[in-house]
PDB file of N, CA and C in Angstrom:
ATOM      1  N   MET A 309       0.085  11.565   0.354  1.00  0.00           N
ATOM      2  CA  MET A 309      -0.031  12.199  -0.937  1.00  0.00           C
ATOM      3  C   MET A 309      -0.936  13.409  -0.785  1.00  0.00           C
ATOM      4  N   GLN A 310      -0.426  14.523  -1.205  1.00  0.00           N
ATOM      5  CA  GLN A 310      -1.239  15.731  -1.215  1.00  0.00           C
ATOM      6  C   GLN A 310      -1.551  16.055  -2.663  1.00  0.00           C
ATOM      7  N   MET A 311      -2.832  16.092  -2.985  1.00  0.00           N
ATOM      8  CA  MET A 311      -3.249  16.390  -4.359  1.00  0.00           C
ATOM      9  C   MET A 311      -3.576  17.871  -4.438  1.00  0.00           C
ATOM     10  N   ALA A 312      -2.608  18.649  -4.944  1.00  0.00           N
ATOM     11  CA  ALA A 312      -2.766  20.093  -5.044  1.00  0.00           C
ATOM     12  C   ALA A 312      -2.253  20.559  -6.400  1.00  0.00           C
ATOM     13  N   GLU A 313      -2.766  21.688  -6.836  1.00  0.00           N
ATOM     14  CA  GLU A 313      -2.306  22.320  -8.070  1.00  0.00           C
ATOM     15  C   GLU A 313      -2.384  21.376  -9.274  1.00  0.00           C
ATOM     16  N   ILE A 314      -3.502  20.675  -9.381  1.00  0.00           N
ATOM     17  CA  ILE A 314      -3.731  19.782 -10.519  1.00  0.00           C
ATOM     18  C   ILE A 314      -4.993  20.253 -11.230  1.00  0.00           C
ATOM     19  N   PRO A 315      -4.835  20.875 -12.390  1.00  0.00           N
ATOM     20  CA  PRO A 315      -6.024  21.304 -13.121  1.00  0.00           C
ATOM     21  C   PRO A 315      -6.760  20.107 -13.706  1.00  0.00           C
ATOM     22  N   PHE A 316      -8.036  20.270 -13.992  1.00  0.00           N
ATOM     23  CA  PHE A 316      -8.797  19.202 -14.611  1.00  0.00           C
ATOM     24  C   PHE A 316      -8.173  18.856 -15.955  1.00  0.00           C
ATOM     25  N   ASP A 317      -8.039  17.566 -16.210  1.00  0.00           N
ATOM     26  CA  ASP A 317      -7.453  17.088 -17.452  1.00  0.00           C
ATOM     27  C   ASP A 317      -7.971  15.680 -17.699  1.00  0.00           C
ATOM     28  N   THR A 318      -7.977  15.266 -18.935  1.00  0.00           N
ATOM     29  CA  THR A 318      -8.358  13.898 -19.266  1.00  0.00           C
ATOM     30  C   THR A 318      -7.162  13.203 -19.893  1.00  0.00           C
ATOM     31  N   THR A 319      -7.173  11.873 -19.876  1.00  0.00           N
ATOM     32  CA  THR A 319      -6.079  11.099 -20.453  1.00  0.00           C
ATOM     33  C   THR A 319      -6.638  10.032 -21.371  1.00  0.00           C
ATOM     34  N   ASP A 320      -6.179  10.003 -22.602  1.00  0.00           N
ATOM     35  CA  ASP A 320      -6.425   8.901 -23.514  1.00  0.00           C
ATOM     36  C   ASP A 320      -5.211   7.990 -23.390  1.00  0.00           C
ATOM     37  N   TRP A 321      -5.342   6.947 -22.574  1.00  0.00           N
ATOM     38  CA  TRP A 321      -4.193   6.102 -22.265  1.00  0.00           C
ATOM     39  C   TRP A 321      -3.614   5.425 -23.503  1.00  0.00           C
ATOM     40  N   SER A 322      -4.428   5.218 -24.545  1.00  0.00           N
ATOM     41  CA  SER A 322      -3.901   4.593 -25.762  1.00  0.00           C
ATOM     42  C   SER A 322      -2.944   5.527 -26.492  1.00  0.00           C
ATOM     43  N   ALA A 323      -2.996   6.826 -26.186  1.00  0.00           N
ATOM     44  CA  ALA A 323      -2.112   7.797 -26.831  1.00  0.00           C
ATOM     45  C   ALA A 323      -0.832   8.050 -26.036  1.00  0.00           C
ATOM     46  N   VAL A 324      -0.716   7.483 -24.840  1.00  0.00           N
ATOM     47  CA  VAL A 324       0.480   7.665 -24.010  1.00  0.00           C
ATOM     48  C   VAL A 324       1.486   6.581 -24.382  1.00  0.00           C
ATOM     49  N   GLU A 325       2.666   7.009 -24.810  1.00  0.00           N
ATOM     50  CA  GLU A 325       3.713   6.076 -25.252  1.00  0.00           C
ATOM     51  C   GLU A 325       4.153   5.176 -24.091  1.00  0.00           C
ATOM     52  N   PRO A 326       4.155   3.862 -24.290  1.00  0.00           N
ATOM     53  CA  PRO A 326       4.553   2.968 -23.198  1.00  0.00           C
ATOM     54  C   PRO A 326       6.072   2.863 -23.061  1.00  0.00           C
ATOM     55  N   SER A 327       6.512   2.598 -21.856  1.00  0.00           N
ATOM     56  CA  SER A 327       7.922   2.254 -21.605  1.00  0.00           C
ATOM     57  C   SER A 327       7.949   0.815 -21.110  1.00  0.00           C
ATOM     58  N   ARG A 328       8.969   0.080 -21.500  1.00  0.00           N
ATOM     59  CA  ARG A 328       9.097  -1.345 -21.151  1.00  0.00           C
ATOM     60  C   ARG A 328       9.996  -1.507 -19.927  1.00  0.00           C
ATOM     61  N   HIS A 329       9.562  -2.388 -19.022  1.00  0.00           N
ATOM     62  CA  HIS A 329      10.315  -2.659 -17.800  1.00  0.00           C
ATOM     63  C   HIS A 329      10.382  -4.172 -17.628  1.00  0.00           C
ATOM     64  N   ALA A 330      11.596  -4.710 -17.691  1.00  0.00           N
ATOM     65  CA  ALA A 330      11.773  -6.159 -17.570  1.00  0.00           C
ATOM     66  C   ALA A 330      11.550  -6.608 -16.136  1.00  0.00           C
ATOM     67  N   GLY A 331      10.904  -7.755 -15.983  1.00  0.00           N
ATOM     68  CA  GLY A 331      10.792  -8.399 -14.681  1.00  0.00           C
ATOM     69  C   GLY A 331      11.823  -9.514 -14.603  1.00  0.00           C
ATOM     70  N   ASP A 332      11.828 -10.270 -13.501  1.00  0.00           N
ATOM     71  CA  ASP A 332      12.639 -11.487 -13.467  1.00  0.00           C
ATOM     72  C   ASP A 332      12.187 -12.408 -14.584  1.00  0.00           C
ATOM     73  N   VAL A 333      10.871 -12.407 -14.824  1.00  0.00           N
ATOM     74  CA  VAL A 333      10.263 -13.121 -15.938  1.00  0.00           C
ATOM     75  C   VAL A 333       9.254 -12.173 -16.564  1.00  0.00           C
ATOM     76  N   GLY A 334       9.209 -12.106 -17.881  1.00  0.00           N
ATOM     77  CA  GLY A 334       8.231 -11.274 -18.566  1.00  0.00           C
ATOM     78  C   GLY A 334       8.563  -9.798 -18.478  1.00  0.00           C
ATOM     79  N   GLU A 335       7.571  -8.976 -18.844  1.00  0.00           N
ATOM     80  CA  GLU A 335       7.788  -7.538 -18.830  1.00  0.00           C
ATOM     81  C   GLU A 335       6.524  -6.791 -18.442  1.00  0.00           C
ATOM     82  N   ALA A 336       6.745  -5.541 -18.068  1.00  0.00           N
ATOM     83  CA  ALA A 336       5.645  -4.627 -17.759  1.00  0.00           C
ATOM     84  C   ALA A 336       5.709  -3.473 -18.748  1.00  0.00           C
ATOM     85  N   LEU A 337       4.559  -3.084 -19.267  1.00  0.00           N
ATOM     86  CA  LEU A 337       4.448  -1.889 -20.090  1.00  0.00           C
ATOM     87  C   LEU A 337       3.783  -0.819 -19.243  1.00  0.00           C
ATOM     88  N   TRP A 338       4.474   0.299 -19.073  1.00  0.00           N
ATOM     89  CA  TRP A 338       3.951   1.408 -18.281  1.00  0.00           C
ATOM     90  C   TRP A 338       3.573   2.550 -19.214  1.00  0.00           C
ATOM     91  N   ARG A 339       2.356   3.047 -19.071  1.00  0.00           N
ATOM     92  CA  ARG A 339       1.944   4.298 -19.696  1.00  0.00           C
ATOM     93  C   ARG A 339       1.806   5.264 -18.524  1.00  0.00           C
ATOM     94  N   THR A 340       2.673   6.264 -18.483  1.00  0.00           N
ATOM     95  CA  THR A 340       2.837   7.086 -17.279  1.00  0.00           C
ATOM     96  C   THR A 340       2.574   8.560 -17.540  1.00  0.00           C
ATOM     97  N   ARG A 341       1.880   9.182 -16.592  1.00  0.00           N
ATOM     98  CA  ARG A 341       1.719  10.635 -16.552  1.00  0.00           C
ATOM     99  C   ARG A 341       2.137  11.104 -15.168  1.00  0.00           C
ATOM    100  N   HIS A 342       2.740  12.278 -15.125  1.00  0.00           N
ATOM    101  CA  HIS A 342       3.060  12.932 -13.857  1.00  0.00           C
ATOM    102  C   HIS A 342       2.202  14.190 -13.784  1.00  0.00           C
ATOM    103  N   VAL A 343       1.517  14.364 -12.669  1.00  0.00           N
ATOM    104  CA  VAL A 343       0.636  15.519 -12.504  1.00  0.00           C
ATOM    105  C   VAL A 343       0.967  16.223 -11.198  1.00  0.00           C
ATOM    106  N   GLY A 344       0.609  17.486 -11.132  1.00  0.00           N
ATOM    107  CA  GLY A 344       0.848  18.262  -9.921  1.00  0.00           C
ATOM    108  C   GLY A 344       2.173  18.995  -9.977  1.00  0.00           C
ATOM    109  N   PRO A 345       2.491  19.721  -8.924  1.00  0.00           N
ATOM    110  CA  PRO A 345       3.704  20.545  -8.893  1.00  0.00           C
ATOM    111  C   PRO A 345       4.969  19.693  -8.789  1.00  0.00           C
ATOM    112  N   ALA A 346       6.076  20.243  -9.271  1.00  0.00           N
ATOM    113  CA  ALA A 346       7.355  19.515  -9.279  1.00  0.00           C
ATOM    114  C   ALA A 346       7.788  19.068  -7.886  1.00  0.00           C
ATOM    115  N   GLU A 347       7.454  19.850  -6.860  1.00  0.00           N
ATOM    116  CA  GLU A 347       7.879  19.476  -5.495  1.00  0.00           C
ATOM    117  C   GLU A 347       6.980  18.405  -4.872  1.00  0.00           C
ATOM    118  N   ASN A 348       5.865  18.084  -5.523  1.00  0.00           N
ATOM    119  CA  ASN A 348       4.965  17.046  -5.020  1.00  0.00           C
ATOM    120  C   ASN A 348       4.261  16.350  -6.198  1.00  0.00           C
ATOM    121  N   PRO A 349       5.064  15.739  -7.104  1.00  0.00           N
ATOM    122  CA  PRO A 349       4.428  15.125  -8.272  1.00  0.00           C
ATOM    123  C   PRO A 349       3.690  13.837  -7.898  1.00  0.00           C
ATOM    124  N   ILE A 350       2.621  13.583  -8.619  1.00  0.00           N
ATOM    125  CA  ILE A 350       1.882  12.330  -8.469  1.00  0.00           C
ATOM    126  C   ILE A 350       2.027  11.579  -9.779  1.00  0.00           C
ATOM    127  N   ARG A 351       2.437  10.322  -9.681  1.00  0.00           N
ATOM    128  CA  ARG A 351       2.597   9.479 -10.864  1.00  0.00           C
ATOM    129  C   ARG A 351       1.317   8.669 -11.034  1.00  0.00           C
ATOM    130  N   VAL A 352       0.754   8.738 -12.229  1.00  0.00           N
ATOM    131  CA  VAL A 352      -0.462   8.002 -12.561  1.00  0.00           C
ATOM    132  C   VAL A 352      -0.088   7.087 -13.730  1.00  0.00           C
ATOM    133  N   ARG A 353      -0.395   5.774 -13.582  1.00  0.00           N
ATOM    134  CA  ARG A 353       0.047   4.827 -14.611  1.00  0.00           C
ATOM    135  C   ARG A 353      -1.040   3.833 -14.979  1.00  0.00           C
ATOM    136  N   MET A 354      -1.003   3.434 -16.226  1.00  0.00           N
ATOM    137  CA  MET A 354      -1.726   2.269 -16.714  1.00  0.00           C
ATOM    138  C   MET A 354      -0.614   1.258 -16.989  1.00  0.00           C
ATOM    139  N   VAL A 355      -0.655   0.130 -16.308  1.00  0.00           N
ATOM    140  CA  VAL A 355       0.423  -0.857 -16.398  1.00  0.00           C
ATOM    141  C   VAL A 355      -0.149  -2.183 -16.886  1.00  0.00           C
ATOM    142  N   GLU A 356       0.551  -2.793 -17.825  1.00  0.00           N
ATOM    143  CA  GLU A 356       0.167  -4.113 -18.323  1.00  0.00           C
ATOM    144  C   GLU A 356       1.321  -5.078 -18.087  1.00  0.00           C
ATOM    145  N   TYR A 357       1.033  -6.166 -17.356  1.00  0.00           N
ATOM    146  CA  TYR A 357       2.016  -7.221 -17.124  1.00  0.00           C
ATOM    147  C   TYR A 357       1.768  -8.342 -18.116  1.00  0.00           C
ATOM    148  N   SER A 358       2.837  -8.854 -18.700  1.00  0.00           N
ATOM    149  CA  SER A 358       2.719  -9.977 -19.627  1.00  0.00           C
ATOM    150  C   SER A 358       2.367 -11.253 -18.849  1.00  0.00           C
ATOM    151  N   PRO A 359       1.756 -12.235 -19.521  1.00  0.00           N
ATOM    152  CA  PRO A 359       1.516 -13.525 -18.848  1.00  0.00           C
ATOM    153  C   PRO A 359       2.843 -14.086 -18.327  1.00  0.00           C
ATOM    154  N   GLY A 360       2.816 -14.595 -17.111  1.00  0.00           N
ATOM    155  CA  GLY A 360       4.014 -15.160 -16.492  1.00  0.00           C
ATOM    156  C   GLY A 360       4.913 -14.132 -15.828  1.00  0.00           C
ATOM    157  N   TYR A 361       4.517 -12.867 -15.831  1.00  0.00           N
ATOM    158  CA  TYR A 361       5.351 -11.805 -15.262  1.00  0.00           C
ATOM    159  C   TYR A 361       5.649 -12.055 -13.784  1.00  0.00           C
ATOM    160  N   VAL A 362       6.930 -11.825 -13.410  1.00  0.00           N
ATOM    161  CA  VAL A 362       7.373 -11.847 -12.011  1.00  0.00           C
ATOM    162  C   VAL A 362       8.230 -10.601 -11.810  1.00  0.00           C
ATOM    163  N   SER A 363       7.898  -9.789 -10.832  1.00  0.00           N
ATOM    164  CA  SER A 363       8.643  -8.569 -10.541  1.00  0.00           C
ATOM    165  C   SER A 363      10.101  -8.887 -10.228  1.00  0.00           C
ATOM    166  N   ASP A 364      10.986  -7.964 -10.574  1.00  0.00           N
ATOM    167  CA  ASP A 364      12.415  -8.163 -10.328  1.00  0.00           C
ATOM    168  C   ASP A 364      12.893  -7.524  -9.024  1.00  0.00           C
ATOM    169  N   HIS A 365      11.959  -7.012  -8.199  1.00  0.00           N
ATOM    170  CA  HIS A 365      12.387  -6.360  -6.955  1.00  0.00           C
ATOM    171  C   HIS A 365      11.245  -6.354  -5.937  1.00  0.00           C
ATOM    172  N   TRP A 366      11.622  -6.094  -4.689  1.00  0.00           N
ATOM    173  CA  TRP A 366      10.653  -5.841  -3.625  1.00  0.00           C
ATOM    174  C   TRP A 366      10.414  -4.351  -3.626  1.00  0.00           C
ATOM    175  N   CYS A 367       9.192  -3.945  -3.868  1.00  0.00           N
ATOM    176  CA  CYS A 367       8.843  -2.539  -3.962  1.00  0.00           C
ATOM    177  C   CYS A 367       8.501  -1.994  -2.573  1.00  0.00           C
ATOM    178  N   GLN A 368       9.006  -0.796  -2.284  1.00  0.00           N
ATOM    179  CA  GLN A 368       8.685  -0.156  -1.008  1.00  0.00           C
ATOM    180  C   GLN A 368       7.932   1.158  -1.212  1.00  0.00           C
ATOM    181  N   LYS A 369       7.573   1.429  -2.463  1.00  0.00           N
ATOM    182  CA  LYS A 369       6.820   2.639  -2.795  1.00  0.00           C
ATOM    183  C   LYS A 369       5.361   2.453  -2.424  1.00  0.00           C
ATOM    184  N   GLY A 370       4.734   3.480  -1.928  1.00  0.00           N
ATOM    185  CA  GLY A 370       3.307   3.431  -1.654  1.00  0.00           C
ATOM    186  C   GLY A 370       2.509   3.552  -2.939  1.00  0.00           C
ATOM    187  N   HIS A 371       1.379   2.875  -3.004  1.00  0.00           N
ATOM    188  CA  HIS A 371       0.535   2.893  -4.197  1.00  0.00           C
ATOM    189  C   HIS A 371      -0.933   2.793  -3.802  1.00  0.00           C
ATOM    190  N   VAL A 372      -1.778   3.226  -4.706  1.00  0.00           N
ATOM    191  CA  VAL A 372      -3.169   2.807  -4.774  1.00  0.00           C
ATOM    192  C   VAL A 372      -3.252   2.091  -6.117  1.00  0.00           C
ATOM    193  N   LEU A 373      -3.616   0.823  -6.103  1.00  0.00           N
ATOM    194  CA  LEU A 373      -3.591  -0.023  -7.296  1.00  0.00           C
ATOM    195  C   LEU A 373      -4.959  -0.664  -7.494  1.00  0.00           C
ATOM    196  N   LEU A 374      -5.457  -0.616  -8.728  1.00  0.00           N
ATOM    197  CA  LEU A 374      -6.732  -1.218  -9.092  1.00  0.00           C
ATOM    198  C   LEU A 374      -6.490  -2.177 -10.248  1.00  0.00           C
ATOM    199  N   VAL A 375      -6.945  -3.420 -10.110  1.00  0.00           N
ATOM    200  CA  VAL A 375      -6.842  -4.402 -11.190  1.00  0.00           C
ATOM    201  C   VAL A 375      -8.018  -4.200 -12.137  1.00  0.00           C
ATOM    202  N   LEU A 376      -7.692  -3.952 -13.400  1.00  0.00           N
ATOM    203  CA  LEU A 376      -8.722  -3.758 -14.419  1.00  0.00           C
ATOM    204  C   LEU A 376      -9.025  -5.047 -15.174  1.00  0.00           C
ATOM    205  N   ASP A 377      -7.983  -5.866 -15.383  1.00  0.00           N
ATOM    206  CA  ASP A 377      -8.130  -7.090 -16.157  1.00  0.00           C
ATOM    207  C   ASP A 377      -7.075  -8.086 -15.703  1.00  0.00           C
ATOM    208  N   GLY A 378      -7.374  -9.375 -15.826  1.00  0.00           N
ATOM    209  CA  GLY A 378      -6.422 -10.413 -15.443  1.00  0.00           C
ATOM    210  C   GLY A 378      -6.461 -10.678 -13.952  1.00  0.00           C
ATOM    211  N   GLU A 379      -5.382 -11.265 -13.468  1.00  0.00           N
ATOM    212  CA  GLU A 379      -5.274 -11.620 -12.050  1.00  0.00           C
ATOM    213  C   GLU A 379      -3.864 -11.301 -11.576  1.00  0.00           C
ATOM    214  N   LEU A 380      -3.759 -10.667 -10.420  1.00  0.00           N
ATOM    215  CA  LEU A 380      -2.483 -10.249  -9.860  1.00  0.00           C
ATOM    216  C   LEU A 380      -2.281 -10.903  -8.507  1.00  0.00           C
ATOM    217  N   GLU A 381      -1.111 -11.482  -8.308  1.00  0.00           N
ATOM    218  CA  GLU A 381      -0.744 -12.034  -7.006  1.00  0.00           C
ATOM    219  C   GLU A 381       0.325 -11.140  -6.412  1.00  0.00           C
ATOM    220  N   THR A 382       0.055 -10.612  -5.222  1.00  0.00           N
ATOM    221  CA  THR A 382       1.011  -9.747  -4.538  1.00  0.00           C
ATOM    222  C   THR A 382       1.444 -10.421  -3.251  1.00  0.00           C
ATOM    223  N   THR A 383       2.755 -10.557  -3.094  1.00  0.00           N
ATOM    224  CA  THR A 383       3.336 -11.167  -1.902  1.00  0.00           C
ATOM    225  C   THR A 383       3.983 -10.077  -1.067  1.00  0.00           C
ATOM    226  N   LEU A 384       3.704 -10.069   0.229  1.00  0.00           N
ATOM    227  CA  LEU A 384       4.363  -9.139   1.149  1.00  0.00           C
ATOM    228  C   LEU A 384       5.608  -9.806   1.708  1.00  0.00           C
ATOM    229  N   ALA A 385       6.560  -8.995   2.158  1.00  0.00           N
ATOM    230  CA  ALA A 385       7.832  -9.514   2.677  1.00  0.00           C
ATOM    231  C   ALA A 385       7.626 -10.451   3.865  1.00  0.00           C
ATOM    232  N   ASP A 386       6.515 -10.294   4.590  1.00  0.00           N
ATOM    233  CA  ASP A 386       6.261 -11.172   5.733  1.00  0.00           C
ATOM    234  C   ASP A 386       5.656 -12.516   5.315  1.00  0.00           C
ATOM    235  N   GLY A 387       5.483 -12.724   4.001  1.00  0.00           N
ATOM    236  CA  GLY A 387       4.999 -14.014   3.499  1.00  0.00           C
ATOM    237  C   GLY A 387       3.527 -14.057   3.136  1.00  0.00           C
ATOM    238  N   ARG A 388       2.750 -13.064   3.542  1.00  0.00           N
ATOM    239  CA  ARG A 388       1.338 -13.055   3.160  1.00  0.00           C
ATOM    240  C   ARG A 388       1.205 -12.876   1.655  1.00  0.00           C
ATOM    241  N   VAL A 389       0.215 -13.566   1.080  1.00  0.00           N
ATOM    242  CA  VAL A 389      -0.026 -13.504  -0.359  1.00  0.00           C
ATOM    243  C   VAL A 389      -1.479 -13.104  -0.593  1.00  0.00           C
ATOM    244  N   PHE A 390      -1.679 -12.163  -1.518  1.00  0.00           N
ATOM    245  CA  PHE A 390      -3.013 -11.684  -1.854  1.00  0.00           C
ATOM    246  C   PHE A 390      -3.236 -11.843  -3.352  1.00  0.00           C
ATOM    247  N   THR A 391      -4.378 -12.387  -3.721  1.00  0.00           N
ATOM    248  CA  THR A 391      -4.741 -12.529  -5.134  1.00  0.00           C
ATOM    249  C   THR A 391      -5.842 -11.538  -5.437  1.00  0.00           C
ATOM    250  N   LEU A 392      -5.590 -10.680  -6.403  1.00  0.00           N
ATOM    251  CA  LEU A 392      -6.551  -9.651  -6.787  1.00  0.00           C
ATOM    252  C   LEU A 392      -7.076  -9.936  -8.188  1.00  0.00           C
ATOM    253  N   LYS A 393      -8.381  -9.825  -8.326  1.00  0.00           N
ATOM    254  CA  LYS A 393      -9.065 -10.030  -9.596  1.00  0.00           C
ATOM    255  C   LYS A 393      -9.645  -8.693 -10.056  1.00  0.00           C
ATOM    256  N   PRO A 394     -10.138  -8.600 -11.292  1.00  0.00           N
ATOM    257  CA  PRO A 394     -10.679  -7.332 -11.766  1.00  0.00           C
ATOM    258  C   PRO A 394     -11.691  -6.724 -10.799  1.00  0.00           C
ATOM    259  N   GLY A 395     -11.527  -5.429 -10.573  1.00  0.00           N
ATOM    260  CA  GLY A 395     -12.394  -4.710  -9.646  1.00  0.00           C
ATOM    261  C   GLY A 395     -11.864  -4.669  -8.225  1.00  0.00           C
ATOM    262  N   MET A 396     -10.761  -5.396  -7.949  1.00  0.00           N
ATOM    263  CA  MET A 396     -10.153  -5.376  -6.611  1.00  0.00           C
ATOM    264  C   MET A 396      -8.976  -4.406  -6.609  1.00  0.00           C
ATOM    265  N   SER A 397      -8.687  -3.861  -5.432  1.00  0.00           N
ATOM    266  CA  SER A 397      -7.589  -2.906  -5.307  1.00  0.00           C
ATOM    267  C   SER A 397      -6.833  -3.144  -4.008  1.00  0.00           C
ATOM    268  N   TYR A 398      -5.671  -2.506  -3.921  1.00  0.00           N
ATOM    269  CA  TYR A 398      -4.981  -2.415  -2.634  1.00  0.00           C
ATOM    270  C   TYR A 398      -4.377  -1.035  -2.508  1.00  0.00           C
ATOM    271  N   GLN A 399      -4.068  -0.671  -1.283  1.00  0.00           N
ATOM    272  CA  GLN A 399      -3.384   0.568  -0.991  1.00  0.00           C
ATOM    273  C   GLN A 399      -2.365   0.282   0.094  1.00  0.00           C
ATOM    274  N   VAL A 400      -1.185   0.901  -0.046  1.00  0.00           N
ATOM    275  CA  VAL A 400      -0.098   0.706   0.911  1.00  0.00           C
ATOM    276  C   VAL A 400       0.721   1.991   0.934  1.00  0.00           C
ATOM    277  N   ALA A 401       1.235   2.343   2.099  1.00  0.00           N
ATOM    278  CA  ALA A 401       2.015   3.575   2.263  1.00  0.00           C
ATOM    279  C   ALA A 401       3.474   3.350   1.869  1.00  0.00           C
ATOM    280  N   ASP A 402       4.156   4.449   1.564  1.00  0.00           N
ATOM    281  CA  ASP A 402       5.594   4.389   1.298  1.00  0.00           C
ATOM    282  C   ASP A 402       6.304   3.733   2.477  1.00  0.00           C
ATOM    283  N   GLY A 403       7.147   2.748   2.197  1.00  0.00           N
ATOM    284  CA  GLY A 403       7.955   2.100   3.220  1.00  0.00           C
ATOM    285  C   GLY A 403       7.208   1.238   4.208  1.00  0.00           C
ATOM    286  N   ALA A 404       5.904   1.065   4.043  1.00  0.00           N
ATOM    287  CA  ALA A 404       5.104   0.351   5.042  1.00  0.00           C
ATOM    288  C   ALA A 404       5.310  -1.159   4.981  1.00  0.00           C
ATOM    289  N   GLU A 405       5.150  -1.745   3.813  1.00  0.00           N
ATOM    290  CA  GLU A 405       5.254  -3.196   3.677  1.00  0.00           C
ATOM    291  C   GLU A 405       5.799  -3.533   2.300  1.00  0.00           C
ATOM    292  N   PRO A 406       7.059  -3.964   2.229  1.00  0.00           N
ATOM    293  CA  PRO A 406       7.611  -4.347   0.930  1.00  0.00           C
ATOM    294  C   PRO A 406       6.711  -5.394   0.268  1.00  0.00           C
ATOM    295  N   HIS A 407       6.529  -5.234  -1.034  1.00  0.00           N
ATOM    296  CA  HIS A 407       5.627  -6.112  -1.770  1.00  0.00           C
ATOM    297  C   HIS A 407       6.225  -6.431  -3.133  1.00  0.00           C
ATOM    298  N   ARG A 408       5.801  -7.565  -3.665  1.00  0.00           N
ATOM    299  CA  ARG A 408       6.303  -8.042  -4.955  1.00  0.00           C
ATOM    300  C   ARG A 408       5.136  -8.673  -5.694  1.00  0.00           C
ATOM    301  N   SER A 409       5.037  -8.411  -7.003  1.00  0.00           N
ATOM    302  CA  SER A 409       3.893  -8.889  -7.774  1.00  0.00           C
ATOM    303  C   SER A 409       4.288  -9.898  -8.834  1.00  0.00           C
ATOM    304  N   ARG A 410       3.304 -10.718  -9.180  1.00  0.00           N
ATOM    305  CA  ARG A 410       3.451 -11.693 -10.264  1.00  0.00           C
ATOM    306  C   ARG A 410       2.073 -11.960 -10.841  1.00  0.00           C
ATOM    307  N   THR A 411       2.043 -12.503 -12.046  1.00  0.00           N
ATOM    308  CA  THR A 411       0.777 -12.893 -12.655  1.00  0.00           C
ATOM    309  C   THR A 411       1.010 -14.040 -13.619  1.00  0.00           C
ATOM    310  N   ALA A 412       0.207 -15.056 -13.520  1.00  0.00           N
ATOM    311  CA  ALA A 412       0.281 -16.180 -14.461  1.00  0.00           C
ATOM    312  C   ALA A 412      -0.415 -15.818 -15.770  1.00  0.00           C
ATOM    313  N   THR A 413      -1.505 -15.059 -15.666  1.00  0.00           N
ATOM    314  CA  THR A 413      -2.381 -14.805 -16.817  1.00  0.00           C
ATOM    315  C   THR A 413      -2.089 -13.505 -17.543  1.00  0.00           C
ATOM    316  N   GLY A 414      -1.329 -12.613 -16.924  1.00  0.00           N
ATOM    317  CA  GLY A 414      -1.201 -11.240 -17.382  1.00  0.00           C
ATOM    318  C   GLY A 414      -2.198 -10.396 -16.614  1.00  0.00           C
ATOM    319  N   ALA A 415      -1.947  -9.110 -16.527  1.00  0.00           N
ATOM    320  CA  ALA A 415      -2.849  -8.228 -15.784  1.00  0.00           C
ATOM    321  C   ALA A 415      -2.721  -6.806 -16.311  1.00  0.00           C
ATOM    322  N   LYS A 416      -3.820  -6.062 -16.224  1.00  0.00           N
ATOM    323  CA  LYS A 416      -3.835  -4.640 -16.551  1.00  0.00           C
ATOM    324  C   LYS A 416      -4.239  -3.899 -15.286  1.00  0.00           C
ATOM    325  N   LEU A 417      -3.437  -2.905 -14.912  1.00  0.00           N
ATOM    326  CA  LEU A 417      -3.598  -2.215 -13.636  1.00  0.00           C
ATOM    327  C   LEU A 417      -3.653  -0.714 -13.831  1.00  0.00           C
ATOM    328  N   PHE A 418      -4.337  -0.043 -12.937  1.00  0.00           N
ATOM    329  CA  PHE A 418      -4.311   1.411 -12.843  1.00  0.00           C
ATOM    330  C   PHE A 418      -3.679   1.733 -11.493  1.00  0.00           C
ATOM    331  N   ILE A 419      -2.586   2.521 -11.500  1.00  0.00           N
ATOM    332  CA  ILE A 419      -1.816   2.747 -10.290  1.00  0.00           C
ATOM    333  C   ILE A 419      -1.583   4.244 -10.094  1.00  0.00           C
ATOM    334  N   VAL A 420      -1.767   4.706  -8.874  1.00  0.00           N
ATOM    335  CA  VAL A 420      -1.474   6.093  -8.504  1.00  0.00           C
ATOM    336  C   VAL A 420      -0.486   6.058  -7.354  1.00  0.00           C
ATOM    337  N   ASP A 421       0.612   6.786  -7.511  1.00  0.00           N
ATOM    338  CA  ASP A 421       1.608   6.877  -6.428  1.00  0.00           C
ATOM    339  C   ASP A 421       2.398   8.173  -6.508  1.00  0.00           C
TER     340      ASP A 421
END
């Protein structure tokens, strides 16, 4: 990720209209901003997973993810499982390790990709 041509800006996430994304179980609400030039956009999101949420796909996109609230369980395609609590984060490169998320309690995340 190259962070270029991004002027200083602030975001009131409560004012960003959410989009709904169904999981295998539950749903995710994404509040999304795209920043930077069109040829190298960076997606910045505040994501809320409903209690019981299970992702509907194996994600291969790279992310920097920070858990703000709740608990997130992320499973890698090789079978490793990681449980993240508030204040914990992970980072993974595009195409590096397919991952899938779920949460029993619900979770609020801040994600940059």
